[in-house]
Amino acid sequence: MEESQRFTVGYALAPKKKQSFIQPSLVNLACERGIDLVPIDTDRPLSVQGPFDCVLHKFYGEEWKAQLRDYAVKNPSLPIIDPPDAIERLHNRISMLQVVSELEIPQEKETFGIPSQIVVYDSMALSDYGAVGALRFPVIAKPLVADGSAKSHKMSLVYHRAGLLKLKPPLVLQEFVNHGGVIFKVYVVGDYVKCVKRKSLPDVSLENVDSTEGSLSFSQVSNMTTQNRNNEEYYESLHLEAEMPPLSLLTDIARGLRQAMRLHLFNFDIIRDSKAGNHYYVIDINYFPGYAKMPSYETVLTDFFCDIVNKKSAEDGADSTVEGKGNEMKLLSSTYCGGTKDVESER
Ligand SMILES: Nc1ncnc2c1ncn2[C@@H]1O[C@H](COP(=O)(O)OP(=O)(O)OP(=O)(O)O)[C@@H](O)[C@H]1O
Ligand SMILES: O=P(O)(O)O[C@H]1[C@H](OP(=O)(O)O)[C@@H](OP(=O)(O)O)[C@@H](O)[C@@H](O)[C@@H]1OP(=O)(O)O
Ligand SMILES: [Mg+2]
Ligand SMILES: [Mg+2]
């Protein structure tokens, strides 16, 4: 029987991310399917490591980006998941959501967009009625930079204008939309789309808003600890009854974002407007999120790796056929990589 080819996926991840994402269950399943997940030592030159059939990374810093750029030039057919220049857009909360506003996806009944928001670069603007006047309170103050630091997740719900004065720019002021306390987190892995429900901020009633404290600080309310990976238990504990958005809406948005951003690995947070049940707002997009919290993440990610390396192997084969000078040789990449693309939404 023909020896099945093996593939190497190199990964460059910070220690915390490596611990949460590279779980033994993922390593073992990938290995069974012909994929060896190999850590890249970011303290050593990338050029002396490898060879790889794919490089996967979520790593910051100009030094790493320069290494990756050089490596890509020397290995033009190597899939880099994902190119740093494409990821950059998600590190700024204005450019992050601009791509949503530019999507043109006709829907039968549903409409979607992003909340009204303004960017504030200096404190003077916070007391400038003209700059902030257009926004309707309450607003959420979010750090402008979304760079993976704990600071980039520190937010405030600001009930009225006086509450703005203690904020520290640069930040985005985004209108708060009542959405029934449930957020829909849509994970994208290549062509695979999975929607889960998560706990969110509760609705805000405007009655007594003037008498409350100016603002409420919070961070990552929608994140769940990995021991709650069994979503059913988690939802029961939170009584998240909200109906899922239509799957077609989510897959259309996911596909549109994939094409526009040229990214394979991201999730987006979408909420339903409590005032208009068929209008949705995308409020956040994250590069390479916490996939280990997604049900069956091992299978989903292994299928994805197989897709990537098989595509590369076929392209390399096509190239060598072209160089075959007439002896039409078809390279059969006989791997046991395979799997189905699937689109799911937890019902
Ligand atoms: N415009 C909004 N209207 C209502 N709720 C919002 C809005 N923006 C954010 N929220 C609430 O605040 C939470 C955090 O916002 P956001 O997702 O932008 O922050 P983050 O730090 O990027 O989170 P993540 O951990 O998903 O990266 C959301 O999960 C949601 O509960
Ligand atoms: O690891 P976790 O499960 O917390 O994953 C979170 C991930 O943290 P990590 O990538 O640093 O681990 C976050 O990345 P940064 O914005 O901080 O870069 C962001 O993507 C969150 O949205 C993820 O939570 P999720 O959206 O999946 O609930
Ligand atoms: Mg979010
Ligand atoms: Mg985020």
Coordinates of C-alpha atoms and ligand atoms in Angstrom, one line a residue:
M1 CA 0.0 0.0 0.0
E2 CA 1.4 3.4 -0.9
E3 CA 3.1 5.1 2.0
S4 CA 0.8 8.1 3.0
Q5 CA 2.4 11.4 2.9
R6 CA 2.7 13.4 6.1
F7 CA 2.5 17.2 6.4
T8 CA 4.0 19.6 8.9
V9 CA 2.0 22.6 10.2
G10 CA 4.3 24.9 12.2
Y11 CA 2.7 27.2 14.8
A12 CA 3.9 30.4 16.4
L13 CA 1.7 31.2 19.5
A14 CA 2.3 33.0 22.8
P15 CA 2.5 30.6 25.7
K16 CA -1.0 31.3 27.0
K17 CA -2.5 30.7 23.5
K18 CA -0.4 27.6 22.9
Q19 CA -1.7 26.2 26.2
S20 CA -5.4 27.0 25.4
F21 CA -5.3 26.0 21.7
I22 CA -2.7 23.3 21.2
Q23 CA -4.4 20.7 23.3
P24 CA -3.4 17.0 23.2
S25 CA -6.8 16.1 21.7
L26 CA -6.0 18.4 18.7
V27 CA -2.4 17.2 18.3
N28 CA -3.5 13.5 18.4
L29 CA -6.3 13.8 15.9
A30 CA -4.2 15.9 13.5
C31 CA -1.4 13.2 13.8
E32 CA -3.8 10.4 13.0
R33 CA -4.8 12.3 9.9
G34 CA -1.2 12.8 8.7
I35 CA -0.6 16.3 10.1
D36 CA 2.3 17.0 12.5
L37 CA 1.7 20.2 14.6
V38 CA 5.2 21.5 15.3
P39 CA 6.0 24.5 17.5
I40 CA 8.0 27.4 15.9
D41 CA 10.6 28.9 18.3
T42 CA 10.1 32.6 17.9
D43 CA 13.4 33.3 19.6
R44 CA 15.3 31.6 16.8
P45 CA 15.4 32.6 13.1
L46 CA 12.4 31.1 11.2
S47 CA 14.7 30.4 8.2
V48 CA 16.6 27.7 10.1
Q49 CA 13.4 26.0 11.2
G50 CA 11.0 23.9 9.1
P51 CA 10.4 22.9 6.4
F52 CA 6.7 23.5 6.9
D53 CA 3.7 22.8 4.7
C54 CA 1.8 25.6 6.4
V55 CA 2.6 28.2 9.1
L56 CA -0.1 29.1 11.6
H57 CA 0.4 32.0 13.9
K58 CA -1.0 34.5 16.4
F59 CA 2.0 36.4 17.4
Y60 CA 2.7 40.1 17.7
G61 CA 5.8 42.3 17.1
E62 CA 7.6 43.8 14.1
E63 CA 10.5 41.3 14.4
W64 CA 8.2 38.4 13.9
K65 CA 6.3 40.1 11.1
A66 CA 9.6 40.8 9.3
Q67 CA 10.7 37.2 9.7
L68 CA 7.4 35.9 8.4
R69 CA 7.6 38.3 5.4
D70 CA 11.1 37.1 4.5
Y71 CA 10.1 33.5 4.9
A72 CA 7.1 34.1 2.6
V73 CA 9.4 35.6 -0.1
K74 CA 11.7 32.5 0.1
N75 CA 8.7 30.1 0.1
P76 CA 6.1 31.7 -2.2
S77 CA 3.8 28.7 -2.2
L78 CA 3.7 28.3 1.6
P79 CA 0.3 29.0 3.1
I80 CA 0.7 31.5 5.9
I81 CA -2.4 31.5 8.1
D82 CA -2.9 34.4 8.1
P83 CA -0.8 37.2 6.5
P84 CA 0.1 39.8 9.1
D85 CA -1.0 42.7 6.8
A86 CA -4.5 41.2 6.6
I87 CA -4.7 40.7 10.4
E88 CA -3.6 44.4 11.0
R89 CA -7.1 45.6 10.1
L90 CA -8.6 43.9 13.2
H91 CA -6.1 45.7 15.6
N92 CA -8.0 49.0 15.2
R93 CA -11.7 49.1 16.2
I94 CA -12.6 51.5 13.5
S95 CA -11.0 49.7 10.5
M96 CA -12.2 46.4 12.1
L97 CA -15.9 47.2 11.6
Q98 CA -15.5 49.3 8.4
V99 CA -15.4 46.1 6.4
V100 CA -18.9 45.2 7.7
S101 CA -20.3 48.5 6.6
E102 CA -18.9 47.8 3.1
L103 CA -20.5 44.3 2.8
E104 CA -23.4 44.2 0.2
I105 CA -25.4 41.2 1.1
P106 CA -29.1 41.4 0.2
Q107 CA -31.3 39.5 2.7
E108 CA -35.0 38.7 2.4
K109 CA -36.1 39.9 5.8
E110 CA -33.0 40.7 8.0
T111 CA -30.8 43.7 7.8
F112 CA -27.5 44.3 9.5
G113 CA -24.9 46.9 10.1
I114 CA -22.7 48.3 12.9
P115 CA -23.7 50.6 15.7
S116 CA -23.0 54.4 15.3
Q117 CA -19.5 55.1 16.7
I118 CA -16.9 57.8 16.8
V119 CA -13.2 57.7 17.4
V120 CA -11.8 60.0 20.2
Y121 CA -8.1 60.7 20.1
D122 CA -7.8 63.3 22.9
S123 CA -9.5 64.2 26.1
M124 CA -10.5 67.6 24.8
A125 CA -13.0 66.0 22.4
L126 CA -14.7 64.3 25.3
S127 CA -16.1 67.6 26.5
D128 CA -16.7 68.9 23.0
Y129 CA -20.5 68.7 22.4
G130 CA -20.1 68.9 18.7
A131 CA -17.9 65.8 18.5
V132 CA -19.9 63.6 20.8
G133 CA -23.3 65.3 20.2
A134 CA -24.3 62.9 17.4
L135 CA -24.2 59.8 19.6
R136 CA -27.2 58.6 21.6
F137 CA -26.4 57.5 25.2
P138 CA -25.7 55.0 26.7
V139 CA -22.4 54.3 24.8
I140 CA -19.7 51.8 25.2
A141 CA -16.1 53.2 25.4
K142 CA -13.7 50.7 23.9
P143 CA -9.9 51.1 23.5
L144 CA -9.2 52.0 19.9
V145 CA -6.4 49.5 19.7
A146 CA -7.4 45.8 19.9
D147 CA -3.9 44.2 20.1
G148 CA -4.5 41.3 22.4
S149 CA -3.4 43.0 25.5
A150 CA -5.6 42.9 28.6
K151 CA -5.9 46.7 28.3
S152 CA -7.5 46.3 24.9
H153 CA -10.5 44.6 26.5
K154 CA -11.0 47.1 29.3
M155 CA -14.3 48.9 28.5
S156 CA -16.9 51.2 30.1
L157 CA -20.6 51.5 29.7
V158 CA -21.2 55.3 29.8
Y159 CA -24.7 56.4 30.8
H160 CA -24.5 60.1 30.2
R161 CA -22.1 62.9 29.0
A162 CA -20.6 63.5 32.4
G163 CA -19.5 59.9 32.5
L164 CA -17.2 60.6 29.5
L165 CA -14.9 62.9 31.4
K166 CA -12.8 60.3 33.2
L167 CA -12.2 58.2 30.1
K168 CA -8.6 57.9 28.6
P169 CA -8.4 58.2 24.8
P170 CA -7.6 56.9 22.2
L171 CA -10.9 55.2 22.3
V172 CA -14.0 54.4 20.3
L173 CA -17.4 55.5 21.6
Q174 CA -20.0 53.1 20.2
E175 CA -23.7 53.4 20.8
F176 CA -25.0 50.7 23.2
V177 CA -27.8 48.6 21.6
N178 CA -30.3 46.8 23.8
H179 CA -30.1 43.2 22.7
G180 CA -31.7 41.0 25.3
G181 CA -28.5 40.1 27.2
V182 CA -27.4 37.4 24.7
I183 CA -24.6 37.8 22.1
F184 CA -24.1 35.5 19.2
K185 CA -20.5 34.5 18.6
V186 CA -19.8 33.3 15.1
Y187 CA -16.6 31.3 14.7
V188 CA -15.1 31.0 11.2
V189 CA -12.5 28.4 10.2
G190 CA -12.0 28.7 6.4
D191 CA -15.4 27.7 5.0
Y192 CA -16.7 26.4 8.3
V193 CA -19.1 28.6 10.3
K194 CA -20.4 27.9 13.8
C195 CA -22.6 30.1 15.9
V196 CA -22.8 29.9 19.7
K197 CA -24.7 31.9 22.2
R198 CA -22.9 33.7 25.1
K199 CA -23.9 35.8 28.0
S200 CA -23.8 39.6 27.3
L201 CA -24.5 42.9 29.0
P202 CA -28.1 43.3 30.1
D203 CA -30.4 45.8 28.5
V204 CA -30.2 49.4 29.9
S205 CA -33.4 51.2 30.7
L206 CA -33.2 55.0 30.2
E207 CA -35.6 55.9 33.1
N208 CA -33.2 56.4 35.9
V209 CA -30.0 56.7 33.8
D210 CA -29.3 60.3 35.0
S211 CA -29.2 59.3 38.6
T212 CA -26.8 56.4 38.1
E213 CA -23.0 56.5 38.3
G214 CA -21.6 58.0 35.1
S215 CA -20.2 54.7 33.9
L216 CA -19.7 51.0 34.6
S217 CA -16.4 49.3 33.8
F218 CA -16.2 45.7 32.5
S219 CA -14.0 43.3 30.4
Q220 CA -14.8 40.4 28.1
V221 CA -18.3 39.6 29.5
S222 CA -18.9 37.1 26.7
N223 CA -16.0 34.9 27.4
M224 CA -16.5 31.6 29.0
T225 CA -13.9 29.5 30.9
T226 CA -12.9 26.4 29.0
Q227 CA -14.2 24.1 31.7
N228 CA -17.7 25.2 30.5
R229 CA -16.9 23.8 27.1
N230 CA -20.2 21.9 27.2
N231 CA -22.3 24.6 25.8
E232 CA -25.6 23.0 26.9
E233 CA -24.6 23.2 30.6
Y234 CA -23.4 26.8 30.1
Y235 CA -26.6 27.9 28.4
E236 CA -28.8 26.2 31.0
S237 CA -26.9 28.0 33.8
L238 CA -27.6 31.3 32.0
H239 CA -31.0 30.6 30.6
L240 CA -30.0 32.0 27.2
E241 CA -33.3 31.4 25.4
A242 CA -32.8 33.9 22.6
E243 CA -33.4 32.4 19.1
M244 CA -30.4 32.0 16.9
P245 CA -30.1 34.4 13.9
P246 CA -30.9 32.9 10.5
L247 CA -28.1 30.6 9.5
S248 CA -28.1 32.1 6.0
L249 CA -27.5 35.6 7.4
L250 CA -24.5 34.4 9.4
T251 CA -23.0 32.4 6.6
D252 CA -23.4 35.2 4.1
I253 CA -21.7 37.7 6.5
A254 CA -19.0 35.1 7.3
R255 CA -18.3 34.5 3.6
G256 CA -18.4 38.3 2.9
L257 CA -15.9 39.0 5.7
R258 CA -13.6 36.1 4.6
Q259 CA -13.4 37.5 1.1
A260 CA -13.1 41.1 2.1
M261 CA -10.5 40.6 4.9
R262 CA -8.7 37.7 3.2
L263 CA -8.6 35.9 6.6
H264 CA -9.3 32.2 7.3
L265 CA -9.4 32.3 11.2
F266 CA -11.7 34.8 13.0
N267 CA -15.0 35.2 14.8
F268 CA -17.5 38.0 14.9
D269 CA -19.9 39.1 17.6
I270 CA -23.4 39.9 16.4
I271 CA -26.4 41.1 18.5
R272 CA -30.1 41.4 17.6
D273 CA -31.7 44.8 18.1
S274 CA -34.3 44.4 20.8
K275 CA -36.3 47.2 19.2
A276 CA -36.4 45.6 15.7
G277 CA -36.2 41.8 15.9
N278 CA -34.9 41.5 12.3
H279 CA -32.0 44.0 12.5
Y280 CA -28.6 42.9 13.7
Y281 CA -25.4 44.7 14.6
V282 CA -21.9 43.3 14.3
I283 CA -19.9 44.8 17.2
D284 CA -16.6 43.0 17.2
I285 CA -14.3 40.9 15.1
N286 CA -11.5 38.8 16.5
Y287 CA -8.5 37.2 14.8
F288 CA -7.8 33.6 15.8
P289 CA -10.2 33.5 18.8
G290 CA -10.6 30.8 21.5
Y291 CA -11.5 27.9 19.2
A292 CA -10.9 25.4 21.9
K293 CA -14.3 26.6 23.3
M294 CA -16.0 25.6 20.1
P295 CA -17.7 22.2 20.1
S296 CA -15.7 19.6 18.1
Y297 CA -12.9 22.1 17.6
E298 CA -10.4 19.3 17.1
T299 CA -12.2 17.9 14.0
V300 CA -13.0 21.4 12.6
L301 CA -9.4 22.6 12.8
T302 CA -7.9 19.3 11.6
D303 CA -10.2 19.3 8.5
F304 CA -9.1 22.9 7.9
F305 CA -5.4 22.0 8.1
C306 CA -6.0 19.1 5.7
D307 CA -7.8 21.4 3.2
I308 CA -4.8 23.9 3.3
V309 CA -2.1 21.3 2.9
N310 CA -3.9 19.3 0.3
K311 CA -4.5 22.5 -1.7
K312 CA -0.8 23.4 -1.5
S313 CA 0.2 19.8 -2.4
A314 CA -2.1 19.9 -5.5
E315 CA -0.7 23.3 -6.5
D316 CA 2.9 22.1 -6.0
G317 CA 2.0 19.0 -8.0
A318 CA 0.5 21.1 -10.8
D319 CA 3.6 23.2 -10.9
S320 CA 5.9 20.1 -11.1
T321 CA 3.5 18.7 -13.9
V322 CA 4.1 22.0 -15.7
E323 CA 7.9 21.5 -15.2
G324 CA 7.4 17.9 -16.3
K325 CA 8.3 18.8 -19.9
G326 CA 5.8 16.6 -21.5
N327 CA 6.0 13.5 -19.3
E328 CA 2.6 14.3 -17.8
M329 CA 3.1 13.1 -14.3
K330 CA 0.2 13.5 -12.0
L331 CA 1.3 13.8 -8.4
L332 CA -1.1 11.9 -6.2
S333 CA -1.0 13.3 -2.7
S334 CA -2.2 10.2 -1.1
T335 CA -2.8 11.5 2.4
Y336 CA -5.5 10.5 4.8
C337 CA -6.2 14.1 5.1
G338 CA -9.8 14.8 4.2
G339 CA -13.0 15.8 5.8
T340 CA -16.1 17.7 5.0
K341 CA -16.7 21.4 5.0
D342 CA -19.7 22.0 7.2
V343 CA -21.9 24.9 8.1
E344 CA -23.6 24.6 11.5
S345 CA -25.4 26.7 13.8
E346 CA -26.2 25.4 17.2
R347 CA -30.0 25.1 17.5
Ligands
LIG1 N1 -22.6 48.3 20.8 C1 -22.9 47.4 21.8 N2 -24.1 47.3 22.2 C2 -24.4 46.4 23.2 N3 -23.5 45.7 23.9 C3 -22.2 45.8 23.5 C4 -21.8 46.6 22.4 N4 -20.5 46.5 22.2 C5 -20.1 45.6 23.1 N5 -21.1 45.2 23.9 C6 -21.0 44.2 25.0 O1 -19.7 44.3 25.5 C7 -19.0 43.0 25.3 C8 -17.6 43.3 24.9 O2 -17.5 44.0 23.7 P1 -16.5 43.6 22.6 O3 -16.9 42.2 22.1 O4 -16.4 44.7 21.6 O5 -15.2 43.5 23.4 P2 -13.9 42.6 23.3 O6 -13.0 42.9 24.4 O7 -13.3 42.7 21.9 O8 -14.5 41.1 23.5 P3 -13.9 39.7 23.0 O9 -13.5 39.0 24.2 O10 -15.1 39.1 22.2 O11 -12.8 40.0 22.0 C9 -19.8 42.3 24.2 O12 -19.7 40.9 24.3 C10 -21.2 42.8 24.6 O13 -21.7 42.0 25.7
LIG2 O1 -8.4 32.4 24.7 P1 -9.8 32.9 24.8 O2 -10.7 31.7 24.8 O3 -10.0 33.9 25.9 O4 -10.0 33.6 23.4 C1 -10.2 35.0 23.3 C2 -8.9 35.5 22.6 O5 -7.9 35.4 23.6 P2 -6.5 34.7 23.1 O6 -6.5 34.5 21.6 O7 -5.5 35.7 23.5 O8 -6.4 33.5 23.9 C3 -9.1 37.0 22.4 O9 -7.9 37.4 21.6 P3 -7.4 38.9 21.8 O10 -8.5 39.8 21.3 O11 -7.1 39.0 23.2 O12 -6.2 38.8 20.9 C4 -10.3 37.3 21.5 O13 -10.2 36.7 20.3 C5 -11.5 36.7 22.2 O14 -12.6 37.0 21.4 C6 -11.4 35.2 22.4 O15 -12.5 34.8 23.1 P4 -13.8 34.1 22.3 O16 -14.2 35.2 21.4 O17 -13.3 32.9 21.6 O18 -14.8 33.9 23.4
MG3 MG -16.3 40.5 21.5
MG4 MG -12.8 41.4 20.6

